[in-house]
């Protein structure tokens, strides 16, 4: 008896320890909604269905509100007001709109203008679904209007002015990532400790899956042969964001050449030296905008920028060669058939 007691006590302690770390009643709740012309999918890990539903509802509402502020196509958005007032007057905007524009200007500066949110006049000339390409003359007329240095930000008044008439701000290269960050903040505010927000290819993760393993994000093959998405690699992440910019999302092929929606602000034509760029960083606003920036800069300069920013990167260049940062090597597994 005397000898056995400590063993039983140990066993009870061990059992208690196991119970307290085991996933208990945690479940995974998932919901998708169309926002910003794309599908937003949110996954949360939570012990109560009511808490999960309330968090999801508030989070989708916050994203929807942001989407309304920066909708390029709606006359009622703050972004459209900024664009209408170009060359005329500063527009007072809400804190989110000011902040996303300020971040866009930051990325533009860091990338030497490879990312430029004033790319609007050039974007407007292209129609990828309709396979329409602009003339060189139209592009050369639009290019002088593309310059992020002509965005005048007044933080004190929370106002934005585009210096020249005809300028158009397009936040398509950063807004989805920003929205994913808004969602992560809203989920955390609602007491969610673990989740994954996917705004198309812009993904923010936090915490772990219920089995205490990291979230796993698939990277698509930019030159898949069939209709179905082919995954070439999986990246394991917790507390990180990842975005992929690719030349296979919106494109057409004419005379054997691929024209796609990531445009080089220097030429007004599609950037040519990458097929796909994935960036891993702490926030999705950075991964979204920098994946576009690195894509435009190309594999060498782009990789240099990613490293300088302390980001992880996977670049598939125009020849199909893979470039990868050391930090990503321990988080990524390539599929065997590629
Ligand atoms: P996706 O929208 O497929 O996720 P990106 O995040 O790379 O791709 O953003 C592409 C969008 O950003 C384009 O549709 C366009 O609206 C805008 N854009 C295109 N080229 C640039 C650029 N060089 N700088 C900033 N925005 C750009
Ligand atoms: Mg992007």
GROMACS .gro file of C-alpha atoms and ligand atoms in nm:
model
  366
    1UNK     CA    1   0.000   0.000   0.000
    2UNK     CA    2   0.256   0.249   0.112
    3UNK     CA    3   0.451   0.198  -0.205
    4UNK     CA    4   0.162   0.217  -0.447
    5UNK     CA    5   0.018   0.546  -0.333
    6UNK     CA    6   0.268   0.779  -0.500
    7UNK     CA    7   0.223   0.586  -0.823
    8UNK     CA    8  -0.154   0.639  -0.814
    9UNK     CA    9  -0.107   1.005  -0.727
   10UNK     CA   10   0.130   1.040  -1.021
   11UNK     CA   11  -0.118   0.870  -1.250
   12UNK     CA   12  -0.395   1.103  -1.138
   13UNK     CA   13  -0.171   1.405  -1.189
   14UNK     CA   14  -0.077   1.284  -1.535
   15UNK     CA   15  -0.441   1.223  -1.626
   16UNK     CA   16  -0.535   1.570  -1.505
   17UNK     CA   17  -0.251   1.719  -1.708
   18UNK     CA   18  -0.360   1.528  -2.016
   19UNK     CA   19  -0.722   1.636  -1.977
   20UNK     CA   20  -0.632   2.000  -1.931
   21UNK     CA   21  -0.423   2.009  -2.250
   22UNK     CA   22  -0.645   1.789  -2.461
   23UNK     CA   23  -0.874   1.963  -2.710
   24UNK     CA   24  -1.183   1.919  -2.484
   25UNK     CA   25  -1.497   2.031  -2.669
   26UNK     CA   26  -1.327   2.246  -2.931
   27UNK     CA   27  -1.489   2.237  -3.272
   28UNK     CA   28  -1.413   2.391  -3.607
   29UNK     CA   29  -1.672   2.629  -3.756
   30UNK     CA   30  -1.644   2.748  -4.113
   31UNK     CA   31  -1.840   3.002  -4.314
   32UNK     CA   32  -1.798   3.152  -4.663
   33UNK     CA   33  -1.948   3.470  -4.806
   34UNK     CA   34  -1.900   3.668  -5.127
   35UNK     CA   35  -1.723   3.997  -5.048
   36UNK     CA   36  -1.509   4.223  -5.274
   37UNK     CA   37  -1.591   4.023  -5.588
   38UNK     CA   38  -1.446   3.710  -5.435
   39UNK     CA   39  -1.517   3.440  -5.179
   40UNK     CA   40  -1.417   3.502  -4.820
   41UNK     CA   41  -1.383   3.187  -4.608
   42UNK     CA   42  -1.339   3.203  -4.234
   43UNK     CA   43  -1.253   2.906  -4.013
   44UNK     CA   44  -1.264   2.940  -3.634
   45UNK     CA   45  -1.176   2.701  -3.354
   46UNK     CA   46  -1.406   2.750  -3.060
   47UNK     CA   47  -1.575   2.568  -2.773
   48UNK     CA   48  -1.918   2.722  -2.819
   49UNK     CA   49  -2.130   2.733  -3.131
   50UNK     CA   50  -2.299   3.055  -3.015
   51UNK     CA   51  -1.965   3.230  -2.965
   52UNK     CA   52  -1.844   3.114  -3.308
   53UNK     CA   53  -2.161   3.234  -3.479
   54UNK     CA   54  -2.152   3.574  -3.312
   55UNK     CA   55  -1.782   3.616  -3.398
   56UNK     CA   56  -1.840   3.517  -3.762
   57UNK     CA   57  -2.138   3.749  -3.799
   58UNK     CA   58  -1.953   4.052  -3.658
   59UNK     CA   59  -1.641   3.972  -3.860
   60UNK     CA   60  -1.822   3.942  -4.193
   61UNK     CA   61  -2.002   4.269  -4.114
   62UNK     CA   62  -1.670   4.446  -4.045
   63UNK     CA   63  -1.526   4.316  -4.374
   64UNK     CA   64  -1.837   4.416  -4.566
   65UNK     CA   65  -1.818   4.766  -4.420
   66UNK     CA   66  -1.454   4.801  -4.527
   67UNK     CA   67  -1.535   4.664  -4.875
   68UNK     CA   68  -1.799   4.938  -4.912
   69UNK     CA   69  -1.546   5.210  -4.829
   70UNK     CA   70  -1.291   5.110  -5.091
   71UNK     CA   71  -1.512   4.972  -5.370
   72UNK     CA   72  -1.365   5.100  -5.698
   73UNK     CA   73  -1.690   5.033  -5.885
   74UNK     CA   74  -1.938   5.198  -5.649
   75UNK     CA   75  -1.999   5.574  -5.674
   76UNK     CA   76  -2.091   5.571  -5.306
   77UNK     CA   77  -1.747   5.452  -5.184
   78UNK     CA   78  -1.486   5.679  -5.026
   79UNK     CA   79  -1.238   5.557  -5.286
   80UNK     CA   80  -1.464   5.682  -5.567
   81UNK     CA   81  -1.493   6.019  -5.393
   82UNK     CA   82  -1.111   6.043  -5.383
   83UNK     CA   83  -1.095   5.954  -5.752
   84UNK     CA   84  -1.369   6.204  -5.850
   85UNK     CA   85  -1.189   6.481  -5.660
   86UNK     CA   86  -0.851   6.412  -5.822
   87UNK     CA   87  -0.673   6.736  -5.911
   88UNK     CA   88  -0.941   6.935  -5.729
   89UNK     CA   89  -0.980   6.886  -5.355
   90UNK     CA   90  -0.880   6.665  -5.065
   91UNK     CA   91  -1.136   6.405  -4.955
   92UNK     CA   92  -1.196   6.334  -4.588
   93UNK     CA   93  -1.208   5.958  -4.529
   94UNK     CA   94  -1.260   5.712  -4.245
   95UNK     CA   95  -0.960   5.579  -4.051
   96UNK     CA   96  -0.960   5.241  -4.233
   97UNK     CA   97  -0.953   5.403  -4.577
   98UNK     CA   98  -0.675   5.641  -4.472
   99UNK     CA   99  -0.477   5.358  -4.317
  100UNK     CA  100  -0.495   5.119  -4.614
  101UNK     CA  101  -0.387   5.402  -4.847
  102UNK     CA  102  -0.100   5.493  -4.614
  103UNK     CA  103   0.013   5.128  -4.614
  104UNK     CA  104  -0.013   5.118  -4.994
  105UNK     CA  105   0.208   5.427  -5.020
  106UNK     CA  106   0.457   5.265  -4.782
  107UNK     CA  107   0.482   4.951  -5.001
  108UNK     CA  108   0.509   5.168  -5.311
  109UNK     CA  109   0.804   5.351  -5.157
  110UNK     CA  110   0.976   5.032  -5.039
  111UNK     CA  111   0.939   4.870  -5.382
  112UNK     CA  112   1.054   5.176  -5.579
  113UNK     CA  113   0.710   5.202  -5.736
  114UNK     CA  114   0.685   4.839  -5.853
  115UNK     CA  115   0.369   4.837  -5.645
  116UNK     CA  116   0.175   5.154  -5.722
  117UNK     CA  117  -0.185   5.210  -5.605
  118UNK     CA  118  -0.230   5.486  -5.865
  119UNK     CA  119  -0.211   5.223  -6.143
  120UNK     CA  120  -0.590   5.281  -6.202
  121UNK     CA  121  -0.573   5.471  -6.537
  122UNK     CA  122  -0.371   5.181  -6.684
  123UNK     CA  123  -0.582   4.903  -6.527
  124UNK     CA  124  -0.890   5.067  -6.681
  125UNK     CA  125  -0.748   5.020  -7.032
  126UNK     CA  126  -0.729   4.642  -6.997
  127UNK     CA  127  -1.013   4.391  -7.021
  128UNK     CA  128  -0.881   4.046  -6.935
  129UNK     CA  129  -1.216   3.868  -6.951
  130UNK     CA  130  -1.289   4.030  -7.288
  131UNK     CA  131  -0.932   3.959  -7.410
  132UNK     CA  132  -0.882   4.327  -7.491
  133UNK     CA  133  -0.540   4.489  -7.488
  134UNK     CA  134  -0.481   4.866  -7.501
  135UNK     CA  135  -0.288   5.038  -7.777
  136UNK     CA  136   0.062   5.161  -7.702
  137UNK     CA  137  -0.062   5.520  -7.747
  138UNK     CA  138  -0.338   5.480  -7.487
  139UNK     CA  139  -0.089   5.332  -7.243
  140UNK     CA  140   0.164   5.611  -7.297
  141UNK     CA  141  -0.110   5.870  -7.230
  142UNK     CA  142  -0.212   5.698  -6.907
  143UNK     CA  143   0.136   5.637  -6.764
  144UNK     CA  144   0.212   5.997  -6.655
  145UNK     CA  145  -0.091   5.972  -6.424
  146UNK     CA  146   0.062   5.671  -6.246
  147UNK     CA  147   0.279   5.790  -5.960
  148UNK     CA  148   0.228   5.718  -5.591
  149UNK     CA  149   0.427   6.033  -5.505
  150UNK     CA  150   0.125   6.231  -5.626
  151UNK     CA  151  -0.088   6.094  -5.343
  152UNK     CA  152  -0.108   6.363  -5.077
  153UNK     CA  153  -0.195   6.229  -4.733
  154UNK     CA  154  -0.303   6.460  -4.454
  155UNK     CA  155  -0.305   6.252  -4.139
  156UNK     CA  156  -0.434   6.531  -3.913
  157UNK     CA  157  -0.745   6.581  -4.124
  158UNK     CA  158  -0.765   6.217  -4.234
  159UNK     CA  159  -0.785   6.334  -4.594
  160UNK     CA  160  -0.644   6.219  -4.926
  161UNK     CA  161  -0.575   6.415  -5.245
  162UNK     CA  162  -0.463   6.286  -5.582
  163UNK     CA  163  -0.257   6.570  -5.722
  164UNK     CA  164  -0.348   6.542  -6.092
  165UNK     CA  165  -0.683   6.535  -6.265
  166UNK     CA  166  -0.745   6.197  -6.423
  167UNK     CA  167  -0.552   6.005  -6.157
  168UNK     CA  168  -0.729   5.693  -6.028
  169UNK     CA  169  -0.645   5.500  -5.716
  170UNK     CA  170  -0.695   5.122  -5.740
  171UNK     CA  171  -0.652   4.932  -5.414
  172UNK     CA  172  -0.703   4.591  -5.581
  173UNK     CA  173  -0.349   4.486  -5.495
  174UNK     CA  174  -0.378   4.547  -5.118
  175UNK     CA  175  -0.744   4.563  -5.008
  176UNK     CA  176  -0.802   4.188  -4.975
  177UNK     CA  177  -0.503   4.147  -4.746
  178UNK     CA  178  -0.613   4.446  -4.540
  179UNK     CA  179  -0.960   4.292  -4.511
  180UNK     CA  180  -0.808   3.964  -4.388
  181UNK     CA  181  -0.629   4.159  -4.113
  182UNK     CA  182  -0.954   4.337  -4.019
  183UNK     CA  183  -1.115   3.993  -3.991
  184UNK     CA  184  -0.838   3.851  -3.771
  185UNK     CA  185  -0.864   4.152  -3.537
  186UNK     CA  186  -1.243   4.117  -3.517
  187UNK     CA  187  -1.223   3.743  -3.441
  188UNK     CA  188  -0.969   3.803  -3.163
  189UNK     CA  189  -1.188   4.079  -3.019
  190UNK     CA  190  -1.465   3.819  -3.006
  191UNK     CA  191  -1.248   3.587  -2.799
  192UNK     CA  192  -1.148   3.351  -3.082
  193UNK     CA  193  -0.796   3.223  -3.012
  194UNK     CA  194  -0.745   3.028  -3.329
  195UNK     CA  195  -0.860   3.072  -3.687
  196UNK     CA  196  -0.791   3.113  -4.055
  197UNK     CA  197  -0.923   3.389  -4.280
  198UNK     CA  198  -0.895   3.343  -4.657
  199UNK     CA  199  -0.985   3.631  -4.889
  200UNK     CA  200  -0.919   3.443  -5.212
  201UNK     CA  201  -0.537   3.405  -5.214
  202UNK     CA  202  -0.477   3.637  -4.919
  203UNK     CA  203  -0.472   3.433  -4.600
  204UNK     CA  204  -0.419   3.522  -4.234
  205UNK     CA  205  -0.378   3.251  -3.970
  206UNK     CA  206  -0.358   3.262  -3.592
  207UNK     CA  207  -0.342   2.993  -3.324
  208UNK     CA  208  -0.344   2.624  -3.413
  209UNK     CA  209  -0.589   2.365  -3.540
  210UNK     CA  210  -0.776   2.167  -3.268
  211UNK     CA  211  -0.519   1.885  -3.300
  212UNK     CA  212  -0.250   2.144  -3.207
  213UNK     CA  213  -0.086   2.137  -3.549
  214UNK     CA  214  -0.029   2.446  -3.766
  215UNK     CA  215  -0.266   2.551  -4.044
  216UNK     CA  216  -0.167   2.416  -4.383
  217UNK     CA  217  -0.196   2.632  -4.695
  218UNK     CA  218  -0.166   2.492  -5.047
  219UNK     CA  219   0.032   2.667  -5.320
  220UNK     CA  220  -0.112   2.620  -5.669
  221UNK     CA  221   0.079   2.508  -5.973
  222UNK     CA  222   0.083   2.818  -6.196
  223UNK     CA  223   0.089   2.598  -6.508
  224UNK     CA  224  -0.152   2.318  -6.423
  225UNK     CA  225  -0.276   2.110  -6.712
  226UNK     CA  226  -0.627   2.010  -6.608
  227UNK     CA  227  -0.929   2.204  -6.482
  228UNK     CA  228  -0.877   2.112  -6.118
  229UNK     CA  229  -0.642   2.309  -5.896
  230UNK     CA  230  -0.309   2.130  -5.866
  231UNK     CA  231  -0.123   2.189  -5.540
  232UNK     CA  232   0.256   2.189  -5.573
  233UNK     CA  233   0.343   2.260  -5.209
  234UNK     CA  234   0.195   2.307  -4.865
  235UNK     CA  235   0.306   2.573  -4.617
  236UNK     CA  236   0.253   2.523  -4.242
  237UNK     CA  237   0.169   2.846  -4.061
  238UNK     CA  238   0.054   2.979  -3.729
  239UNK     CA  239   0.036   3.353  -3.644
  240UNK     CA  240   0.135   3.439  -4.000
  241UNK     CA  241  -0.018   3.559  -4.323
  242UNK     CA  242   0.049   3.435  -4.677
  243UNK     CA  243  -0.049   3.570  -5.018
  244UNK     CA  244   0.014   3.446  -5.366
  245UNK     CA  245   0.013   3.664  -5.676
  246UNK     CA  246   0.004   3.474  -6.002
  247UNK     CA  247  -0.015   3.528  -6.377
  248UNK     CA  248  -0.278   3.250  -6.403
  249UNK     CA  249  -0.565   3.420  -6.217
  250UNK     CA  250  -0.685   3.673  -6.473
  251UNK     CA  251  -0.520   3.645  -6.812
  252UNK     CA  252  -0.557   3.577  -7.181
  253UNK     CA  253  -0.312   3.451  -7.439
  254UNK     CA  254  -0.271   3.638  -7.769
  255UNK     CA  255  -0.010   3.555  -8.034
  256UNK     CA  256   0.144   3.305  -7.795
  257UNK     CA  257   0.197   3.569  -7.527
  258UNK     CA  258   0.035   3.577  -7.184
  259UNK     CA  259  -0.132   3.902  -7.074
  260UNK     CA  260  -0.239   3.913  -6.710
  261UNK     CA  261  -0.361   4.151  -6.441
  262UNK     CA  262  -0.034   4.227  -6.261
  263UNK     CA  263   0.097   4.530  -6.444
  264UNK     CA  264   0.438   4.691  -6.441
  265UNK     CA  265   0.381   5.060  -6.360
  266UNK     CA  266   0.683   5.148  -6.576
  267UNK     CA  267   0.546   4.997  -6.896
  268UNK     CA  268   0.172   4.963  -6.840
  269UNK     CA  269   0.198   4.601  -6.960
  270UNK     CA  270   0.195   4.271  -6.770
  271UNK     CA  271   0.505   4.196  -6.563
  272UNK     CA  272   0.686   3.909  -6.732
  273UNK     CA  273   0.958   3.755  -6.518
  274UNK     CA  274   0.750   3.553  -6.267
  275UNK     CA  275   0.467   3.302  -6.279
  276UNK     CA  276   0.383   3.306  -5.913
  277UNK     CA  277   0.502   3.478  -5.596
  278UNK     CA  278   0.405   3.375  -5.243
  279UNK     CA  279   0.504   3.593  -4.948
  280UNK     CA  280   0.482   3.501  -4.578
  281UNK     CA  281   0.478   3.783  -4.319
  282UNK     CA  282   0.300   3.882  -3.998
  283UNK     CA  283   0.012   4.067  -4.162
  284UNK     CA  284  -0.189   4.006  -4.478
  285UNK     CA  285  -0.181   4.369  -4.582
  286UNK     CA  286   0.194   4.323  -4.636
  287UNK     CA  287   0.178   3.978  -4.794
  288UNK     CA  288  -0.087   4.098  -5.041
  289UNK     CA  289   0.088   4.415  -5.152
  290UNK     CA  290   0.444   4.279  -5.139
  291UNK     CA  291   0.353   3.967  -5.339
  292UNK     CA  292   0.239   4.201  -5.616
  293UNK     CA  293   0.551   4.418  -5.573
  294UNK     CA  294   0.791   4.121  -5.580
  295UNK     CA  295   0.610   3.981  -5.885
  296UNK     CA  296   0.670   4.307  -6.073
  297UNK     CA  297   1.033   4.336  -5.958
  298UNK     CA  298   1.113   3.984  -6.078
  299UNK     CA  299   1.303   3.698  -5.909
  300UNK     CA  300   1.637   3.867  -5.830
  301UNK     CA  301   1.531   4.213  -5.717
  302UNK     CA  302   1.209   4.073  -5.572
  303UNK     CA  303   1.392   3.819  -5.358
  304UNK     CA  304   1.623   4.094  -5.237
  305UNK     CA  305   1.326   4.308  -5.130
  306UNK     CA  306   1.156   4.015  -4.952
  307UNK     CA  307   1.474   3.941  -4.756
  308UNK     CA  308   1.532   4.307  -4.675
  309UNK     CA  309   1.178   4.321  -4.529
  310UNK     CA  310   1.241   4.001  -4.329
  311UNK     CA  311   0.970   3.810  -4.518
  312UNK     CA  312   0.970   3.453  -4.642
  313UNK     CA  313   0.917   3.405  -5.013
  314UNK     CA  314   0.856   3.140  -5.275
  315UNK     CA  315   0.902   3.262  -5.630
  316UNK     CA  316   0.834   3.053  -5.938
  317UNK     CA  317   1.004   3.242  -6.217
  318UNK     CA  318   0.926   3.263  -6.587
  319UNK     CA  319   1.122   2.943  -6.659
  320UNK     CA  320   0.942   2.748  -6.385
  321UNK     CA  321   1.246   2.758  -6.154
  322UNK     CA  322   1.172   2.783  -5.783
  323UNK     CA  323   1.344   3.039  -5.557
  324UNK     CA  324   1.288   3.009  -5.184
  325UNK     CA  325   1.410   3.180  -4.865
  326UNK     CA  326   1.585   2.968  -4.601
  327UNK     CA  327   1.317   3.048  -4.342
  328UNK     CA  328   1.046   2.897  -4.562
  329UNK     CA  329   1.231   2.568  -4.614
  330UNK     CA  330   1.133   2.442  -4.268
  331UNK     CA  331   0.766   2.537  -4.317
  332UNK     CA  332   0.710   2.401  -4.667
  333UNK     CA  333   0.663   2.051  -4.813
  334UNK     CA  334   0.667   2.004  -5.188
  335UNK     CA  335   0.426   1.747  -5.330
  336UNK     CA  336   0.603   1.438  -5.464
  337UNK     CA  337   0.468   1.446  -5.821
  338UNK     CA  338   0.624   1.783  -5.904
  339LIG     P1  339  -0.509   3.918  -5.702
  339LIG     O1  340  -0.608   4.028  -5.709
  339LIG     O2  341  -0.524   3.814  -5.807
  339LIG     O3  342  -0.490   3.861  -5.565
  339LIG     P2  343  -0.286   4.091  -5.671
  339LIG     O4  344  -0.300   4.096  -5.524
  339LIG     O5  345  -0.148   4.072  -5.724
  339LIG     O6  346  -0.370   3.981  -5.738
  339LIG     O7  347  -0.345   4.228  -5.723
  339LIG     C1  348  -0.368   4.251  -5.857
  339LIG     C2  349  -0.456   4.372  -5.870
  339LIG     O8  350  -0.387   4.487  -5.820
  339LIG     C3  351  -0.492   4.405  -6.013
  339LIG     O9  352  -0.616   4.348  -6.048
  339LIG     C4  353  -0.497   4.555  -6.015
  339LIG    O10  354  -0.623   4.601  -5.968
  339LIG     C5  355  -0.393   4.593  -5.914
  339LIG     N1  356  -0.257   4.605  -5.968
  339LIG     C6  357  -0.206   4.553  -6.083
  339LIG     N2  358  -0.075   4.584  -6.096
  339LIG     C7  359  -0.043   4.658  -5.986
  339LIG     C8  360   0.077   4.719  -5.941
  339LIG     N3  361   0.190   4.712  -6.010
  339LIG     N4  362   0.071   4.787  -5.823
  339LIG     C9  363  -0.042   4.795  -5.751
  339LIG     N5  364  -0.157   4.739  -5.788
  339LIG    C10  365  -0.158   4.670  -5.904
  340LIG    MG1  366  -0.140   4.112  -5.402
   0.00000   0.00000   0.00000
